[in-house]
XYZ file of C-alpha atoms in Angstrom:
685
model
C 12.966 -22.025 -18.934
C 12.184 -23.961 -21.438
C 8.984 -23.408 -24.602
C 7.451 -26.792 -23.979
C 3.843 -25.656 -24.052
C 5.207 -24.145 -27.178
C 5.936 -26.624 -29.091
C 3.034 -28.215 -29.288
C 0.111 -25.747 -28.141
C -3.594 -27.935 -27.712
C -5.600 -27.563 -30.680
C -8.698 -29.840 -30.192
C -10.989 -29.499 -27.755
C -14.299 -27.368 -28.195
C -14.009 -24.278 -28.150
C -15.132 -23.049 -24.836
C -13.471 -19.788 -23.965
C -14.255 -16.557 -22.929
C -17.553 -17.228 -20.101
C -19.422 -16.298 -17.629
C -18.377 -18.323 -14.980
C -14.626 -17.861 -16.039
C -15.304 -13.838 -15.677
C -16.802 -14.406 -12.948
C -13.702 -16.321 -10.964
C -11.360 -14.104 -12.550
C -12.821 -10.721 -11.214
C -12.843 -12.842 -7.598
C -9.049 -13.758 -8.262
C -8.452 -10.625 -9.350
C -9.657 -8.225 -6.032
C -7.445 -10.956 -3.913
C -4.375 -10.793 -6.061
C -5.221 -7.182 -5.931
C -5.459 -6.823 -2.615
C -2.108 -8.480 -1.986
C 0.225 -6.865 -4.646
C -1.690 -3.506 -3.035
C -0.200 -3.731 0.196
C 3.110 -5.697 -0.960
C 3.911 -2.647 -3.841
C 3.130 0.039 -0.135
C 5.403 -1.858 1.935
C 8.550 -2.508 -0.678
C 8.139 -0.970 -3.419
C 7.556 -4.615 -5.480
C 4.592 -6.796 -6.598
C 4.196 -10.016 -8.431
C 3.191 -11.687 -11.756
C -0.364 -13.483 -10.582
C -0.623 -15.430 -13.487
C 0.553 -18.629 -12.247
C -1.266 -18.886 -9.225
C -4.452 -17.949 -11.096
C -4.202 -20.347 -13.452
C -3.302 -23.239 -10.393
C -6.169 -22.233 -8.414
C -8.519 -21.617 -11.587
C -7.674 -25.542 -13.292
C -8.482 -26.266 -9.812
C -11.765 -25.272 -9.534
C -13.141 -25.433 -13.104
C -11.872 -29.092 -12.796
C -15.758 -29.597 -11.142
C -17.438 -28.541 -14.491
C -16.850 -31.342 -17.051
C -16.899 -29.299 -19.601
C -14.045 -26.868 -18.777
C -11.348 -26.114 -21.147
C -7.459 -24.901 -21.257
C -9.255 -22.085 -22.742
C -11.708 -21.128 -20.402
C -8.790 -21.373 -17.878
C -6.481 -19.270 -20.057
C -9.576 -16.305 -19.396
C -9.343 -16.510 -15.781
C -5.873 -15.990 -15.500
C -5.482 -13.272 -17.793
C -8.301 -11.510 -16.110
C -7.157 -12.209 -12.101
C -3.494 -11.583 -13.457
C -4.358 -7.599 -15.256
C -6.254 -6.731 -12.327
C -3.333 -8.171 -9.818
C -1.090 -5.769 -12.113
C -3.502 -2.650 -12.000
C -2.249 -2.801 -8.464
C 1.092 -1.408 -9.546
C -0.647 2.059 -10.151
C 0.068 2.674 -5.945
C 3.745 3.364 -6.962
C 1.949 6.935 -8.090
C -1.413 7.297 -6.568
C -0.594 7.780 -3.047
C 1.794 10.825 -3.849
C -1.681 12.737 -3.714
C -1.986 12.296 -0.483
C 1.846 13.076 0.232
C 1.888 16.296 -1.172
C -1.605 17.041 0.765
C -3.558 17.080 -2.820
C -5.996 14.505 -1.122
C -6.618 13.398 2.039
C -8.136 10.238 1.343
C -8.570 8.414 -1.965
C -11.653 9.335 -3.482
C -13.418 6.371 -5.098
C -14.546 7.611 -8.305
C -11.697 9.392 -8.956
C -9.115 7.284 -8.367
C -11.682 4.373 -10.374
C -11.454 6.612 -13.542
C -7.819 7.263 -13.305
C -7.154 3.456 -13.615
C -10.102 2.482 -15.774
C -9.007 5.419 -18.299
C -5.495 4.320 -18.312
C -6.328 0.646 -17.979
C -7.973 0.271 -21.475
C -5.491 2.824 -22.700
C -2.717 0.302 -22.485
C -5.072 -2.800 -23.690
C -5.986 -0.900 -26.315
C -2.427 0.563 -27.435
C -0.698 -2.710 -26.901
C -3.081 -4.627 -28.949
C -1.490 -2.939 -32.528
C 2.016 -4.222 -30.876
C 1.080 -8.241 -30.210
C 1.687 -9.446 -33.390
C 5.969 -7.684 -33.644
C 6.768 -8.544 -30.033
C 4.384 -11.670 -29.385
C 4.423 -14.051 -32.773
C 7.288 -12.686 -34.427
C 10.038 -10.855 -32.026
C 11.970 -13.911 -30.394
C 11.461 -12.443 -26.949
C 11.251 -15.284 -24.223
C 8.218 -14.075 -22.079
C 9.223 -16.047 -18.640
C 6.112 -15.386 -16.892
C 4.480 -16.268 -19.899
C 5.987 -19.438 -21.045
C 5.888 -20.271 -17.527
C 1.763 -19.912 -17.277
C 0.895 -21.211 -20.735
C 3.405 -25.010 -19.157
C 1.120 -24.619 -16.087
C -1.622 -24.550 -18.058
C -0.986 -27.518 -20.531
C 0.410 -29.521 -17.824
C -3.010 -29.233 -15.645
C -6.205 -27.849 -17.990
C -8.457 -30.761 -19.589
C -8.250 -29.084 -23.080
C -4.970 -31.135 -23.187
C -4.082 -34.749 -23.240
C -3.655 -35.810 -19.051
C -1.540 -37.686 -17.008
C -1.907 -38.792 -13.713
C 0.835 -37.227 -12.721
C -0.275 -33.896 -14.205
C -3.827 -34.145 -12.075
C -1.552 -34.663 -8.848
C 0.541 -31.841 -9.668
C -2.441 -29.665 -10.502
C -3.893 -30.943 -6.814
C -0.317 -30.422 -5.019
C 0.272 -27.135 -6.626
C -2.855 -26.059 -4.968
C -2.119 -27.189 -1.707
C 1.670 -25.391 -1.758
C -0.288 -22.474 -2.305
C -2.399 -22.675 0.471
C -0.016 -23.987 2.705
C 2.523 -20.765 2.237
C -0.930 -18.625 2.862
C -1.510 -20.559 5.990
C 2.315 -20.471 6.934
C 2.811 -16.495 6.360
C -0.374 -15.122 7.576
C -0.278 -17.339 10.793
C 3.311 -16.354 11.483
C 2.123 -12.354 10.350
C -0.620 -12.646 13.154
C 2.175 -13.802 15.616
C 4.033 -10.669 15.118
C 0.551 -8.945 14.782
C 0.581 -9.950 18.783
C 3.605 -9.571 20.125
C 4.827 -12.959 20.121
C 7.436 -12.511 17.575
C 9.507 -9.729 16.433
C 8.536 -8.598 13.402
C 12.166 -6.642 12.318
C 15.606 -7.086 13.980
C 17.986 -4.033 13.664
C 21.028 -2.744 14.990
C 22.751 0.924 14.385
C 26.086 1.969 15.884
C 28.384 4.923 15.078
C 32.110 3.601 14.096
C 34.987 4.133 15.662
C 36.671 7.393 14.739
C 39.540 5.096 12.814
C 36.865 4.549 10.357
C 35.759 8.328 9.915
C 32.916 8.154 12.770
C 29.757 7.898 11.395
C 26.866 5.529 11.700
C 25.257 3.253 10.062
C 22.754 0.061 11.059
C 21.358 -3.092 9.731
C 18.374 -5.319 9.858
C 16.238 -7.419 8.165
C 12.356 -8.241 8.642
C 11.089 -11.115 9.349
C 8.060 -11.335 6.858
C 7.351 -14.722 4.486
C 5.665 -12.067 1.766
C 9.276 -10.342 1.810
C 11.223 -14.322 1.507
C 8.552 -15.198 -1.553
C 8.744 -12.206 -3.071
C 13.215 -12.636 -3.261
C 12.458 -16.025 -4.651
C 10.392 -14.540 -7.505
C 12.856 -12.075 -8.253
C 15.964 -14.855 -8.239
C 19.360 -14.310 -7.615
C 20.931 -12.025 -10.181
C 18.655 -9.335 -8.994
C 18.053 -10.380 -5.352
C 22.759 -9.658 -4.907
C 22.084 -6.632 -6.949
C 20.074 -5.439 -4.565
C 22.810 -6.699 -2.097
C 25.459 -5.088 -3.979
C 23.197 -1.710 -3.437
C 22.180 -2.042 -0.453
C 26.235 -2.349 1.366
C 26.641 1.046 -1.433
C 23.952 3.036 0.471
C 24.411 1.506 4.327
C 28.197 0.229 4.406
C 29.525 3.677 2.085
C 27.105 6.343 1.822
C 25.561 6.663 4.803
C 28.935 6.276 6.924
C 30.631 9.534 4.795
C 27.884 11.305 4.906
C 27.326 11.081 8.737
C 31.206 11.341 9.787
C 31.975 14.534 11.210
C 34.745 15.488 9.470
C 32.445 15.360 6.036
C 29.828 17.113 7.784
C 32.412 20.004 8.879
C 33.312 19.996 5.365
C 29.994 20.210 3.724
C 29.534 22.974 6.065
C 32.201 24.882 5.352
C 31.683 24.677 1.628
C 27.522 25.917 1.916
C 26.173 22.342 1.102
C 23.343 21.297 3.013
C 23.909 18.510 4.975
C 21.397 16.988 6.994
C 22.900 15.657 10.130
C 24.491 19.424 10.768
C 20.867 20.114 11.651
C 20.615 17.184 14.057
C 21.273 17.728 17.778
C 24.946 16.507 19.084
C 25.309 13.363 20.188
C 22.206 12.185 18.236
C 22.153 8.759 18.815
C 23.018 5.886 16.017
C 19.524 5.527 15.117
C 18.646 8.732 14.293
C 21.527 10.100 12.549
C 22.060 7.267 9.932
C 18.186 6.685 9.713
C 17.786 10.657 9.155
C 20.487 10.808 6.109
C 19.767 7.967 4.436
C 15.841 9.249 4.581
C 16.770 13.012 3.226
C 19.764 12.488 1.301
C 20.932 8.561 0.564
C 17.772 7.961 -0.755
C 17.620 10.684 -3.462
C 21.096 8.949 -4.364
C 19.298 5.976 -5.096
C 16.866 8.281 -6.782
C 19.778 9.557 -9.335
C 21.058 5.436 -9.755
C 17.244 4.367 -10.662
C 16.909 7.259 -12.805
C 20.459 6.482 -15.422
C 19.173 2.750 -14.487
C 15.568 3.480 -16.635
C 17.357 5.653 -19.398
C 19.902 2.697 -19.833
C 17.006 0.306 -20.305
C 15.289 2.907 -22.473
C 18.382 2.875 -24.940
C 18.959 -0.311 -24.888
C 15.450 -1.311 -26.065
C 15.212 1.510 -28.616
C 16.569 -0.713 -31.846
C 14.630 -4.104 -31.192
C 11.674 -1.291 -30.397
C 11.609 0.157 -33.756
C 12.843 -3.281 -35.369
C 9.122 -4.277 -33.442
C 6.714 -1.984 -34.862
C 8.157 -1.267 -37.922
C 7.099 -5.067 -38.743
C 3.666 -4.425 -36.699
C 2.760 -1.798 -39.358
C 4.146 -4.063 -42.051
C 1.549 -7.281 -40.732
C -1.467 -4.849 -40.737
C -0.641 -3.379 -44.166
C -0.378 -7.177 -45.690
C -4.444 -7.487 -43.908
C -5.838 -4.732 -45.321
C -4.764 -5.528 -48.483
C -7.157 -8.373 -48.150
C -5.025 -11.362 -45.903
C -7.314 -14.023 -44.152
C -6.422 -14.210 -40.454
C -6.271 -17.962 -38.843
C -8.441 -17.803 -35.566
C -5.341 -17.587 -33.250
C -4.210 -13.994 -35.155
C -8.043 -12.368 -34.459
C -7.466 -9.228 -32.242
C -10.138 -6.962 -31.385
C -10.852 -5.061 -34.906
C -9.035 -2.246 -34.909
C -12.245 0.146 -35.430
C -13.408 -1.264 -31.940
C -9.459 -0.388 -30.698
C -9.551 3.130 -32.368
C -13.252 3.796 -31.029
C -11.979 2.729 -27.381
C -9.104 4.853 -27.729
C -10.780 7.685 -28.326
C -13.548 7.230 -25.546
C -10.579 6.885 -22.750
C -9.107 10.294 -24.594
C -12.563 11.492 -23.943
C -13.015 10.609 -20.607
C -9.595 11.698 -19.340
C -10.287 15.405 -21.037
C -13.254 15.266 -19.129
C -11.638 14.354 -15.804
C -8.252 16.758 -16.124
C -11.107 19.622 -17.050
C -13.117 18.704 -13.975
C -10.115 18.598 -11.863
C -9.032 21.908 -12.845
C -12.092 23.481 -12.785
C -12.503 22.698 -9.533
C -9.451 24.510 -8.411
C -8.629 27.909 -8.191
C -5.687 28.138 -9.523
C -6.000 26.307 -12.029
C -9.603 27.171 -13.352
C -8.138 29.416 -15.569
C -5.694 27.914 -17.932
C -8.008 25.020 -18.434
C -7.720 24.518 -21.742
C -3.904 24.918 -21.742
C -3.691 21.857 -18.823
C -6.204 19.995 -20.989
C -4.958 20.097 -24.053
C -1.186 19.508 -23.076
C -2.312 16.931 -20.670
C -3.998 14.444 -23.436
C -0.759 14.758 -26.069
C 1.766 14.089 -23.241
C -0.769 10.739 -22.664
C -1.212 10.049 -25.894
C 2.326 10.299 -27.242
C 3.926 8.965 -24.452
C 1.613 6.404 -23.185
C 2.211 4.979 -26.630
C 5.728 4.866 -26.168
C 5.614 3.323 -22.624
C 2.973 1.193 -23.562
C 5.728 -0.248 -26.513
C 8.786 0.100 -24.143
C 7.064 -1.197 -21.489
C 5.373 -4.490 -23.034
C 8.697 -4.748 -24.869
C 10.498 -5.223 -21.454
C 8.558 -7.594 -20.218
C 9.159 -10.140 -23.163
C 12.461 -9.755 -22.375
C 13.068 -9.860 -18.822
C 9.041 -11.091 -17.321
C 6.280 -8.466 -15.991
C 8.039 -9.038 -12.525
C 11.295 -7.544 -13.384
C 10.494 -4.727 -15.716
C 11.970 -1.573 -14.426
C 7.790 0.360 -14.582
C 8.700 2.446 -11.905
C 11.500 3.694 -14.053
C 9.753 4.598 -16.496
C 6.797 6.086 -13.758
C 10.053 8.129 -12.232
C 11.016 9.745 -16.219
C 7.375 10.366 -16.658
C 7.208 12.116 -13.479
C 10.165 14.457 -14.189
C 8.891 14.710 -18.085
C 5.381 15.756 -16.583
C 6.810 18.203 -14.319
C 9.172 20.032 -16.545
C 6.252 20.721 -18.628
C 4.121 22.296 -16.168
C 7.005 24.710 -15.566
C 6.166 25.507 -18.952
C 2.756 25.817 -17.935
C 3.433 27.794 -15.563
C 5.533 30.166 -17.769
C 2.981 30.673 -20.111
C 0.172 30.970 -18.235
C 1.854 32.516 -15.049
C 0.395 29.986 -12.578
C 1.956 30.094 -9.171
C 3.685 26.306 -8.343
C 1.203 24.849 -5.442
C 0.119 22.328 -4.538
C -2.651 21.971 -7.119
C -0.194 21.975 -10.212
C 2.602 19.181 -8.639
C -1.161 17.394 -8.013
C -2.024 18.134 -11.813
C 1.265 16.766 -13.101
C 1.112 13.419 -10.130
C -2.667 12.641 -12.038
C -1.467 13.007 -15.259
C 1.411 10.826 -14.239
C -0.948 8.416 -12.957
C -2.625 7.524 -15.911
C 0.411 7.609 -17.973
C 1.594 4.956 -15.164
C -1.828 2.337 -15.410
C -1.211 2.325 -19.218
C 2.570 1.372 -18.599
C 1.435 -1.753 -16.211
C -1.058 -3.169 -17.580
C 0.961 -3.086 -21.064
C 3.334 -4.567 -19.417
C 1.004 -7.141 -18.009
C -0.932 -7.603 -21.359
C 1.677 -8.973 -23.632
C 2.416 -11.367 -21.282
C -0.693 -13.052 -21.146
C -0.921 -12.501 -24.972
C 2.325 -14.528 -25.024
C 0.586 -17.341 -22.719
C -2.771 -17.144 -24.873
C -0.091 -17.508 -27.973
C 0.900 -20.659 -26.316
C -2.506 -22.381 -26.122
C -3.973 -21.416 -29.280
C -6.041 -18.943 -27.276
C -8.252 -16.482 -29.310
C -6.990 -12.644 -28.804
C -10.154 -10.738 -28.869
C -11.560 -12.973 -26.249
C -8.338 -12.900 -23.918
C -8.199 -8.783 -24.911
C -12.027 -8.430 -24.097
C -11.059 -10.493 -20.262
C -8.663 -8.122 -20.584
C -10.335 -4.897 -20.076
C -13.010 -6.819 -17.327
C -9.955 -7.531 -15.397
C -8.738 -3.643 -15.630
C -11.999 -2.687 -14.300
C -12.349 -5.824 -11.428
C -8.588 -4.069 -10.218
C -9.413 -0.400 -10.297
C -12.647 -0.822 -8.276
C -10.903 -2.847 -5.884
C -7.589 -0.241 -5.385
C -9.066 2.745 -4.047
C -11.212 0.539 -1.530
C -8.232 -1.029 -0.264
C -5.423 2.030 0.182
C -8.088 4.026 2.203
C -8.351 1.179 4.643
C -4.385 0.687 4.424
C -4.011 4.682 4.988
C -6.179 5.607 7.364
C -4.737 2.175 9.450
C -1.150 2.937 9.155
C -0.320 5.692 6.694
C 2.037 6.492 4.216
C 6.236 7.740 4.876
C 5.377 11.545 4.303
C 1.651 11.624 4.502
C -0.737 11.624 7.280
C -0.599 9.696 10.312
C -3.005 6.596 10.546
C -4.296 4.795 13.570
C -1.331 2.766 13.870
C 1.035 5.466 13.136
C 3.012 2.491 11.511
C 3.443 4.419 7.783
C 4.317 1.866 4.695
C 7.216 3.294 2.690
C 5.535 3.340 -0.574
C 8.759 3.955 -1.930
C 7.991 4.695 -5.604
C 5.022 6.673 -4.635
C 7.393 8.835 -1.723
C 10.189 9.584 -4.651
C 7.267 10.477 -7.519
C 5.932 13.237 -5.442
C 9.651 14.226 -4.027
C 10.906 15.087 -7.726
C 7.642 16.819 -8.595
C 7.844 18.872 -5.514
C 11.349 19.442 -6.250
C 11.581 20.165 -9.877
C 8.016 22.557 -9.815
C 9.186 23.850 -6.774
C 13.023 24.126 -7.774
C 14.186 23.543 -4.641
C 15.443 19.362 -5.500
C 18.593 18.282 -4.918
C 20.076 18.011 -7.614
C 23.678 17.347 -6.498
C 22.310 14.546 -4.863
C 20.504 12.707 -7.401
C 23.480 13.855 -9.833
C 25.772 12.000 -7.589
C 23.256 9.064 -7.504
C 23.542 9.344 -11.518
C 27.241 8.704 -11.568
C 26.876 6.017 -9.348
C 24.462 4.654 -11.685
C 26.874 5.059 -15.045
C 29.341 3.156 -12.914
C 27.082 0.378 -12.150
C 26.171 -0.086 -15.294
C 29.634 0.215 -16.997
C 30.832 -2.462 -14.132
C 27.260 -4.900 -15.334
C 28.576 -4.479 -19.413
C 32.514 -5.353 -18.190
C 31.086 -8.436 -16.153
C 28.400 -9.622 -18.446
C 31.177 -9.600 -21.545
C 33.551 -11.332 -18.812
C 31.367 -14.242 -18.225
C 29.794 -14.138 -21.302
C 26.169 -13.190 -19.913
C 26.306 -15.550 -17.178
C 26.954 -13.023 -14.525
C 25.153 -9.532 -14.624
C 24.486 -6.714 -12.295
C 21.247 -5.582 -13.233
C 21.437 -1.038 -12.926
C 18.010 -1.060 -11.950
C 18.132 -3.513 -9.168
C 21.489 -2.106 -7.347
C 19.451 1.840 -7.427
C 16.438 -0.186 -5.490
C 18.435 -1.776 -3.389
C 19.872 1.580 -2.610
C 16.195 3.220 -2.400
C 14.456 0.489 -0.184
C 15.441 0.670 4.108
C 17.539 -1.627 4.697
C 15.362 -4.682 6.157
C 13.304 -4.925 3.489
C 16.175 -5.243 1.012
C 18.171 -7.692 3.623
C 15.410 -10.090 3.507
C 15.144 -9.714 -0.111
C 18.266 -11.428 -0.646
C 17.904 -13.716 1.689
C 14.481 -14.947 -0.187
C 16.429 -15.164 -3.411
C 19.367 -16.833 -1.994
C 16.844 -19.980 -0.752
C 15.093 -19.919 -3.774
C 18.494 -20.983 -5.442
C 19.584 -22.889 -3.514
C 15.926 -24.287 -4.027
C 16.277 -24.396 -7.495
C 19.848 -25.692 -7.548
C 19.238 -28.685 -5.195
C 16.310 -30.431 -7.443
C 18.631 -29.131 -11.150
C 19.386 -32.677 -11.460
C 16.582 -35.073 -9.599
C 13.544 -36.239 -12.289
C 10.961 -33.610 -11.019
C 13.336 -31.028 -11.695
C 10.938 -28.584 -13.236
C 7.562 -29.793 -10.946
C 9.953 -28.657 -8.111
C 10.937 -25.513 -10.216
C 6.707 -24.490 -10.385
C 6.140 -25.982 -6.802
C 8.672 -22.878 -5.876
C 7.162 -20.358 -7.751
C 3.929 -21.551 -5.940
C 4.818 -21.586 -2.573
C 6.859 -18.297 -2.807
C 3.442 -16.755 -4.459
C 1.257 -18.144 -1.456
C 3.626 -16.677 0.913
C 3.067 -13.154 -0.157
C -0.899 -13.510 -0.446
C -1.134 -14.964 3.121
C 0.695 -12.279 4.769
C -0.495 -9.564 2.548
C -4.386 -10.389 2.828
C -3.669 -10.469 6.433
C -1.983 -7.342 6.896
C -4.828 -5.792 4.847
C -8.123 -7.712 6.819
C -5.886 -6.440 9.901
C -6.314 -2.858 8.538
C -10.036 -3.217 8.422
C -9.776 -4.532 11.823
C -7.762 -1.247 13.491
C -10.127 0.702 11.394
C -13.242 -0.908 12.935
C -12.074 -0.884 16.040
C -9.853 2.219 16.264
C -7.312 0.084 18.063
C -3.839 0.284 16.911
C -2.959 -3.339 17.811
C -5.961 -5.161 17.658
C -4.377 -8.678 17.920
C -2.172 -8.151 20.529
C -1.530 -11.202 22.755
C 1.207 -9.530 25.017
C 2.263 -5.847 26.212
C 4.771 -3.871 24.191
C 8.563 -4.543 25.474
C 10.519 -7.543 26.023
C 12.098 -6.945 22.111
C 14.766 -9.897 22.904
C 12.900 -12.576 23.453
C 10.587 -11.878 20.689
C 13.000 -11.319 18.329
C 15.123 -14.264 19.350
C 11.762 -16.196 19.143
C 10.634 -14.822 15.566
C 14.081 -15.214 14.066
C 14.248 -18.877 15.175
C 10.547 -20.106 14.661
C 11.237 -17.995 11.173
C 14.083 -19.972 9.747
C 12.970 -23.726 10.982
C 9.739 -22.618 8.943
C 11.768 -21.470 5.885
C 13.533 -24.999 6.315
C 10.370 -27.071 6.285
C 8.413 -25.220 4.338
C 10.839 -26.048 1.565
C 11.492 -29.242 2.284
C 7.959 -30.292 2.569
C 7.844 -28.644 -1.466
C 10.620 -30.127 -2.072
C 8.874 -33.680 -0.787
C 5.485 -33.268 -2.817
C 7.135 -32.889 -5.807
C 9.099 -35.605 -5.610
C 5.780 -38.017 -5.209
C 3.766 -35.789 -8.147
């Protein structure tokens, strides 16, 4: 990605930056992107960076004001982006419903977890800005791309007629993508089209006699997400899918394997199923109960490997930040573009958040008979954990965002490590206080992890936004203020959306929803299972260990492949683990989206409008995600309001094959038509 914006940041124009209208517009967009990301994260375990579509929408709206500037658009983008990022907290919070601690998401408890953790994510990342944004030579792919979009389309920069056309076209691309994806989702909800195509089979005896299956979800949100993750990550997920469904599931469902495991005293889920169980039940159960734990092992090892690789650069960056702070204290005059929120205010905000976290943890402990007698120990340990682990993950996630981008940054891997550490520490508390390993202990570990996870996701997004601000010469303290506003905007929406989706659909492992179509919530399922397993002592460490071995092999393959091709080809280990862990139908469509995005980018690479076309492709993908996600959030509201599990049904249940055939055909035609249309619009800019 080019660093065009960095070469010529706009420095002229009236300094209109942190305005009320920008904050209000940013909060409205934050609500939209938070809702979309909440659904997408619960469906597939992925969220998308909303900075670029937020910037495009902001420029189109604020263009109506003659005095709007690039910095004001930067404020809107910052609020909207951090609000959308806040939705990643759903990788942990649903676990509290899955373990039975909550039946629904209490509003103020959920909001306070998000706010305290999110604001700490801002304050913990402020001291890292100079080292990781200004001085570190990190690519910040989404930050640079957002700066390009702002520089091209805002009034603060010298504009050409083509720049104005691109801004207008970009808005229409987002809207069109959203309308198409929402319209297709409506027809799926109406049973006109099937939303998923899948087939399960039992293999012949010559291939072991096990079961397996394959499928794909016809969802434009997944297609858009695949476009954004890119070909390398998509193919790595495909590799994980093949390992899971092409090797692990067939082996673990093979009669000889089942007999061998039973004879050697190794638990086998397949052995407990009725004889002659259909292929779908056999393969699905083994994947859900055993293979996913192997995927957790792959993800855990990949996360640890990522952290090890980042250790050296991270220490260098922090050393540089401390040195810069000493120079400022020695009287160095800071330029406006180097003015952060004063450190005493940063410290004060951090203390307020920590006091609030302590009060929240004390209130939770006192409200439970099992925990009440150990309140001081639990609160003290929880605060120490949040301070040290929280700052560590803020630094790690901030660096990873700069290195590979916010969307690809493995914050879920950090969350997995955090819950394992928290659960192990809770075992120490159990030993010291003599507490039983009941659900309240598991819930306390999840709540502390949720706070740390909020720190991680906000730091992950904040430094990306601060990079954009640096490239367009924004004032850091104003942008950091906008970041805090964005945290509040996202936090207020999340429990409302979670309650709506929980009531309408339910989550895997939790109570059934009205429609009884549980959302996978893959990270929350895994994190809650790890907490229960570690604290309860019944975690299948053998499967996780086997997955860890597979993860080590994948890491070695990645190193060999990268060296052999001089970095041109990679096999991202974390992406392999996610492909192992996500449902096959979801992963398949993500791979399809990644391939479609690669074909599109390659087709326009040598054209005169290549850069414009690439940005339009990103906007199309964002629109596809937003449209379907918002429609399904709205559908959840209708289901809850009407108590009807299929409120948009136009046809009776049945007629699967006609709906599937028609759905596949229309999906393919619409995909080709959308990419052709975006290419045509890009050529006319």
